[in-house]
Coordinates of C-alpha atoms and ligand atoms in Angstrom, one line a residue:
X51 CA -28.5 -1.6 -78.0
X52 CA -27.8 -3.7 -74.9
X53 CA -27.8 -1.7 -71.7
X54 CA -25.5 -2.7 -68.9
X55 CA -24.2 0.5 -67.2
X56 CA -26.7 2.9 -65.8
X57 CA -26.0 6.2 -64.2
X58 CA -28.7 7.9 -62.0
X59 CA -28.4 11.6 -61.3
X60 CA -29.8 12.6 -57.9
X61 CA -29.9 10.4 -54.8
X62 CA -33.2 11.7 -53.4
X63 CA -36.4 9.7 -53.0
X64 CA -36.9 9.2 -56.7
X65 CA -33.2 8.7 -57.7
X66 CA -32.5 6.2 -55.0
X67 CA -35.6 4.3 -55.9
X68 CA -34.6 4.2 -59.5
X69 CA -31.1 3.1 -58.6
X70 CA -32.5 0.3 -56.4
X71 CA -34.8 -1.2 -59.1
X72 CA -32.0 -0.9 -61.7
X73 CA -29.5 -2.8 -59.4
X74 CA -32.2 -5.3 -58.5
X75 CA -32.6 -6.0 -62.3
X76 CA -28.9 -6.7 -62.6
X77 CA -27.6 -3.4 -64.1
X78 CA -24.4 -1.8 -62.8
X79 CA -25.5 1.5 -61.3
X80 CA -23.6 4.7 -60.5
X81 CA -25.6 6.8 -58.2
X82 CA -24.6 10.4 -58.6
X83 CA -25.3 13.4 -56.3
X84 CA -23.5 16.6 -55.6
X85 CA -22.9 15.7 -51.9
X86 CA -21.6 12.5 -50.3
X87 CA -24.3 12.9 -47.6
X88 CA -27.1 12.8 -50.2
X89 CA -25.6 9.5 -51.6
X90 CA -25.3 8.1 -48.1
X91 CA -29.0 8.9 -47.4
X92 CA -30.0 7.3 -50.7
X93 CA -28.1 4.2 -49.9
X94 CA -29.5 4.0 -46.4
X95 CA -33.1 4.1 -47.9
X96 CA -32.2 1.4 -50.4
X97 CA -30.6 -0.8 -47.7
X98 CA -33.7 -0.4 -45.6
X99 CA -36.0 -1.4 -48.5
X100 CA -33.9 -4.4 -49.3
X101 CA -33.7 -5.5 -45.7
X102 CA -37.5 -5.5 -45.5
X103 CA -37.6 -7.7 -48.6
X104 CA -35.1 -10.1 -46.8
X105 CA -37.3 -10.1 -43.7
X106 CA -40.3 -11.0 -45.9
X107 CA -38.4 -13.9 -47.5
X108 CA -38.5 -12.3 -51.0
X109 CA -34.7 -11.8 -51.1
X110 CA -31.8 -13.7 -49.6
X111 CA -29.1 -11.9 -47.6
X112 CA -26.6 -12.8 -50.4
X113 CA -28.9 -11.2 -53.1
X114 CA -29.2 -8.1 -51.0
X115 CA -25.4 -7.8 -50.7
X116 CA -25.0 -8.4 -54.4
X117 CA -27.6 -5.7 -55.3
X118 CA -25.9 -3.2 -53.0
X119 CA -22.6 -4.2 -54.5
X120 CA -23.8 -3.1 -58.0
X121 CA -24.4 0.4 -56.8
X122 CA -21.3 2.7 -56.7
X123 CA -21.2 6.3 -55.5
X124 CA -20.5 9.2 -57.9
X125 CA -19.9 12.8 -57.1
X126 CA -18.8 13.9 -60.6
X127 CA -20.9 14.0 -63.8
X128 CA -17.7 12.9 -65.7
X129 CA -18.4 9.4 -64.3
X130 CA -21.0 9.2 -67.1
X131 CA -18.0 8.3 -69.5
X132 CA -19.0 4.6 -69.6
X133 CA -22.8 4.9 -69.2
X134 CA -25.2 3.2 -71.7
X135 CA -28.0 5.2 -70.2
X136 CA -28.2 8.1 -67.8
X137 CA -31.5 8.7 -65.9
X138 CA -31.7 12.2 -64.4
X139 CA -33.7 12.7 -61.3
X140 CA -32.4 16.0 -60.1
X141 CA -34.5 19.0 -59.0
X142 CA -37.4 20.2 -61.2
X143 CA -35.7 23.3 -62.6
X144 CA -35.1 23.7 -66.4
X145 CA -31.9 25.7 -65.9
X146 CA -30.4 23.0 -63.7
X147 CA -31.5 20.3 -66.1
X148 CA -30.0 22.2 -69.1
X149 CA -26.7 22.4 -67.3
X150 CA -26.7 18.7 -66.4
X151 CA -27.8 17.5 -69.9
X152 CA -25.2 19.8 -71.6
X153 CA -22.4 18.3 -69.4
X154 CA -23.7 14.7 -69.9
X155 CA -23.8 15.3 -73.7
X156 CA -20.1 16.2 -73.6
X157 CA -19.0 13.3 -71.4
X158 CA -21.3 10.3 -72.1
X159 CA -20.4 7.9 -74.9
X160 CA -21.9 8.7 -78.3
X161 CA -24.3 5.8 -78.0
X162 CA -25.6 6.7 -74.6
X163 CA -29.3 7.5 -74.0
X164 CA -30.0 10.5 -71.8
X165 CA -33.3 10.1 -69.9
X166 CA -35.1 12.4 -67.5
X167 CA -37.5 11.5 -64.7
X168 CA -39.1 14.9 -64.8
X169 CA -42.7 14.9 -63.7
X170 CA -43.8 17.7 -66.1
X171 CA -41.0 19.7 -67.8
X172 CA -40.9 19.4 -71.6
X173 CA -38.5 16.6 -72.8
X174 CA -38.0 18.5 -76.1
X175 CA -36.7 21.5 -74.3
X176 CA -34.4 19.4 -72.1
X177 CA -33.2 17.7 -75.3
X178 CA -32.4 21.1 -76.9
X179 CA -29.5 21.5 -74.4
X180 CA -27.7 18.5 -76.1
X181 CA -26.4 17.7 -79.6
X182 CA -28.2 14.3 -79.4
X183 CA -31.9 15.2 -79.1
X184 CA -32.9 12.0 -80.8
X185 CA -31.3 10.1 -77.8
X186 CA -33.2 12.1 -75.2
X187 CA -36.4 10.7 -73.6
X188 CA -38.6 10.9 -70.6
X189 CA -38.7 8.0 -68.1
X190 CA -41.2 9.1 -65.5
X191 CA -41.2 6.7 -62.5
X192 CA -43.9 6.9 -59.9
X193 CA -43.4 7.3 -56.1
X194 CA -42.6 5.0 -54.3
X195 CA -40.5 3.7 -57.1
X196 CA -39.9 0.1 -55.8
X197 CA -43.7 -0.4 -55.4
X198 CA -45.3 1.4 -58.4
X199 CA -45.6 -0.5 -61.6
X200 CA -45.8 2.3 -64.1
X201 CA -43.1 4.1 -66.0
X202 CA -44.5 6.8 -68.3
X203 CA -42.2 7.0 -71.3
X204 CA -42.3 10.3 -73.0
X205 CA -41.0 10.9 -76.6
X206 CA -39.5 14.3 -77.3
X207 CA -40.0 15.7 -80.7
X208 CA -36.8 14.2 -82.0
X209 CA -36.7 10.9 -80.0
X210 CA -36.1 8.0 -82.4
X211 CA -38.1 4.7 -82.5
X212 CA -34.9 2.8 -81.7
X213 CA -34.2 4.8 -78.5
X214 CA -37.9 4.4 -77.5
X215 CA -37.6 0.6 -78.0
X216 CA -34.4 0.3 -76.0
X217 CA -36.0 2.2 -73.1
X218 CA -39.2 0.2 -73.3
X219 CA -37.2 -3.1 -73.1
X220 CA -35.1 -1.8 -70.2
X221 CA -38.3 -0.8 -68.3
X222 CA -39.7 -4.4 -68.7
X223 CA -36.4 -5.7 -67.3
X224 CA -37.0 -3.5 -64.3
X225 CA -40.3 -5.4 -63.8
X226 CA -42.2 -2.2 -64.6
X227 CA -44.9 -1.5 -67.2
X228 CA -43.9 1.0 -69.8
X229 CA -46.6 3.2 -71.2
X230 CA -45.9 5.6 -74.1
X231 CA -47.0 9.2 -74.4
X232 CA -46.1 12.4 -76.2
X233 CA -44.5 15.5 -74.9
X234 CA -47.3 17.7 -73.8
X235 CA -47.5 19.6 -70.4
X236 CA -47.8 17.2 -67.5
X237 CA -47.7 14.3 -70.0
X238 CA -50.7 12.0 -69.1
X239 CA -50.2 11.2 -65.4
X240 CA -49.9 14.7 -64.1
X241 CA -52.2 16.3 -66.6
X242 CA -55.0 14.2 -65.0
X243 CA -53.8 13.6 -61.4
X244 CA -52.8 17.2 -60.5
X245 CA -56.0 18.9 -61.5
X246 CA -57.8 16.3 -59.4
X247 CA -55.6 17.2 -56.4
X248 CA -56.0 20.9 -57.1
X249 CA -59.8 20.5 -57.2
X250 CA -59.7 18.7 -53.9
X251 CA -57.8 21.7 -52.4
X252 CA -60.4 24.1 -53.9
X253 CA -63.1 21.9 -52.4
X254 CA -61.5 22.2 -49.0
X255 CA -61.0 26.0 -49.5
X256 CA -64.7 26.4 -50.4
X257 CA -65.6 24.6 -47.1
X258 CA -67.5 21.9 -48.9
X259 CA -66.2 19.3 -46.5
X260 CA -63.4 18.6 -44.1
X261 CA -60.0 17.3 -45.3
X262 CA -60.8 13.9 -43.8
X263 CA -64.2 13.8 -45.5
X264 CA -62.7 14.7 -48.9
X265 CA -60.1 12.0 -48.6
X266 CA -62.6 9.4 -47.3
X267 CA -65.0 10.1 -50.2
X268 CA -62.3 9.6 -52.8
X269 CA -60.7 6.6 -51.0
X270 CA -63.8 4.7 -50.2
X271 CA -65.9 5.9 -53.1
X272 CA -63.4 5.7 -55.9
X273 CA -61.1 3.0 -54.4
X274 CA -58.1 5.2 -54.5
X275 CA -55.3 4.0 -52.2
X276 CA -55.0 7.5 -50.7
X277 CA -57.3 10.5 -50.7
X278 CA -56.1 13.4 -52.8
X279 CA -55.1 15.6 -49.9
X280 CA -53.1 12.8 -48.3
X281 CA -51.6 12.1 -51.7
X282 CA -50.7 15.8 -52.1
X283 CA -48.8 15.6 -48.8
X284 CA -47.1 12.5 -49.9
X285 CA -45.9 14.0 -53.2
X286 CA -45.0 17.4 -51.7
X287 CA -47.2 20.5 -51.9
X288 CA -44.3 22.4 -53.6
X289 CA -44.2 19.8 -56.3
X290 CA -48.0 19.9 -56.8
X291 CA -47.9 23.7 -57.1
X292 CA -45.0 23.5 -59.5
X293 CA -46.7 21.0 -61.8
X294 CA -50.0 23.1 -61.7
X295 CA -47.9 26.1 -62.8
X296 CA -46.4 24.1 -65.6
X297 CA -49.9 23.1 -66.8
X298 CA -51.2 26.6 -66.4
X299 CA -48.4 28.2 -68.3
X300 CA -48.1 25.4 -70.9
X301 CA -51.8 25.4 -71.9
X302 CA -52.6 29.0 -71.1
X303 CA -56.0 27.8 -69.8
X304 CA -57.4 29.1 -66.5
X305 CA -58.8 25.7 -65.7
X306 CA -55.3 24.8 -64.5
X307 CA -55.0 27.8 -62.1
X308 CA -53.5 26.6 -58.8
X309 CA -55.7 26.9 -55.7
X310 CA -54.8 30.0 -53.5
X311 CA -54.9 27.6 -50.5
X312 CA -52.2 25.5 -52.1
X313 CA -50.1 28.6 -52.7
X314 CA -50.6 29.7 -49.1
X315 CA -49.5 26.3 -47.7
X316 CA -46.4 26.3 -49.8
X317 CA -45.6 29.9 -48.7
X318 CA -46.0 28.8 -45.1
X319 CA -43.5 26.0 -45.7
X320 CA -46.2 23.4 -45.1
X321 CA -45.0 21.1 -47.8
X322 CA -46.5 17.8 -46.7
X323 CA -44.9 14.7 -45.2
X324 CA -41.3 15.8 -45.8
X325 CA -41.6 18.9 -43.6
X326 CA -43.9 17.3 -41.0
X327 CA -46.9 19.3 -41.9
X328 CA -49.1 19.7 -44.9
X329 CA -52.9 19.1 -44.9
X330 CA -52.1 16.7 -42.1
X331 CA -49.4 16.6 -39.4
X332 CA -46.7 14.0 -39.3
X333 CA -44.6 13.1 -36.4
Ligands
CAA507 N1 -40.6 2.6 -50.5 C1 -40.6 1.3 -50.7 N2 -41.7 0.5 -50.4 C2 -42.7 1.1 -49.8 C3 -42.8 2.5 -49.6 C4 -41.6 3.2 -49.9 N3 -41.6 4.6 -49.8 N4 -44.0 2.8 -49.0 C5 -44.7 1.6 -48.9 N5 -43.9 0.6 -49.4 C6 -44.3 -0.8 -49.5 C7 -44.5 -1.4 -48.1 O1 -43.3 -1.8 -47.6 C8 -45.4 -2.5 -48.4 O2 -44.7 -3.6 -48.9 P1 -45.1 -5.1 -48.5 O3 -46.4 -5.4 -49.0 O4 -44.0 -5.9 -49.1 O5 -45.0 -5.1 -47.0 C9 -46.3 -2.0 -49.5 O6 -45.6 -0.9 -50.1 C10 -47.6 -1.5 -49.0 O7 -47.4 -0.5 -48.0 P2 -48.2 -0.3 -46.7 O8 -48.9 -1.6 -46.4 O9 -47.4 0.3 -45.7 O10 -49.3 0.8 -47.1 P3 -50.3 0.9 -48.2 O11 -51.0 -0.4 -48.5 O12 -51.1 2.1 -47.9 O13 -49.4 1.3 -49.5 C11 -48.7 2.9 -51.0 C12 -48.6 2.4 -49.6 C13 -48.1 1.9 -52.0 C14 -47.8 4.2 -51.0 C15 -50.2 3.2 -51.3 O14 -50.7 4.0 -50.3 C16 -50.3 3.9 -52.7 O15 -50.3 3.3 -53.7 N6 -50.5 5.2 -52.6 C17 -50.7 6.0 -53.9 C18 -49.3 6.2 -54.5 C19 -49.4 7.0 -55.7 O16 -50.4 7.5 -56.2 N7 -48.2 7.3 -56.3 C20 -48.1 8.1 -57.4 C21 -47.8 9.5 -56.9 S1 -47.7 10.6 -58.3 C22 -46.1 10.4 -58.8 O17 -45.3 9.8 -58.3 C23 -45.7 11.2 -60.0 C24 -45.5 12.6 -59.9 O18 -44.9 13.1 -60.9 C25 -46.0 13.5 -58.9

């Protein structure tokens, strides 16, 4: 199936990044959110990213205008009526995702693929809210979307090979690298990344080293671009805790228990970069 019209649900950091790379690849994009202000913030972030690319000589002013022209606002899920694919990047809450997917299933064309950018919720369970589970798939982009190469593509229990192939081809058109995996808690990325971050927080909690030392050891010793505590701040400590809870519950294995220090920070509202304070302080 040829994809031309894309709808992205959620104009936050992930949704706006996804809308940007889709529009850059030539797709028509509807960027949906519940509030106009959220859309405006998303478009402002996209405009800033594209302007930096113009400054660096990687994009002309005309190309920037054309890319922005391919993104239209949407405040209504009914706008999915002409979508070939919908990529949902709303909040990580199964009840909300069920409501969104149920509506999308009613309004999107029969051929449309319904994808979720969830970082850890089961694709099969999201698909169960629809009458087209074979056309539901996970498309897990990494943050920051315009920079990171990977899209982890998750097959639900019912996802067909044809749908997988279409999404794989689309991902290549976005200049990203698709990597396939099955629907298990945390998929591959967060099943491996989050326990590492959680262990770094236990290491801090145990007083083994300072936060700076833990990050330096992992950055300089393992060549990671960011230390695990800095990365946790960047992802959001609430998101890290949420994913650990999905792993803990999904596997029923105590090795995934979230660190009490992580819980404490989240309860304090120290959620990382987005709130100005996490393991580090941000001005
Ligand atoms: N949006 C767009 N572009 C961005 C950006 C953003 N938010 N942040 C950085 N960039 C761009 C910069 O503009 C710069 O581009 P140019 O080379 O064209 O100038 C480039 O990225 C490098 O940025 P910097 O030089 O400022 O800084 P850096 O070299 O430290 O790179 C980084 C920044 C790419 C974020 C790097 O630190 C990094 O790779 N960090 C790890 C990111 C990571 O692990 N992401 C996955 C998180 S997990 C996840 O997303 C999944 C989940 O479910 C939780």
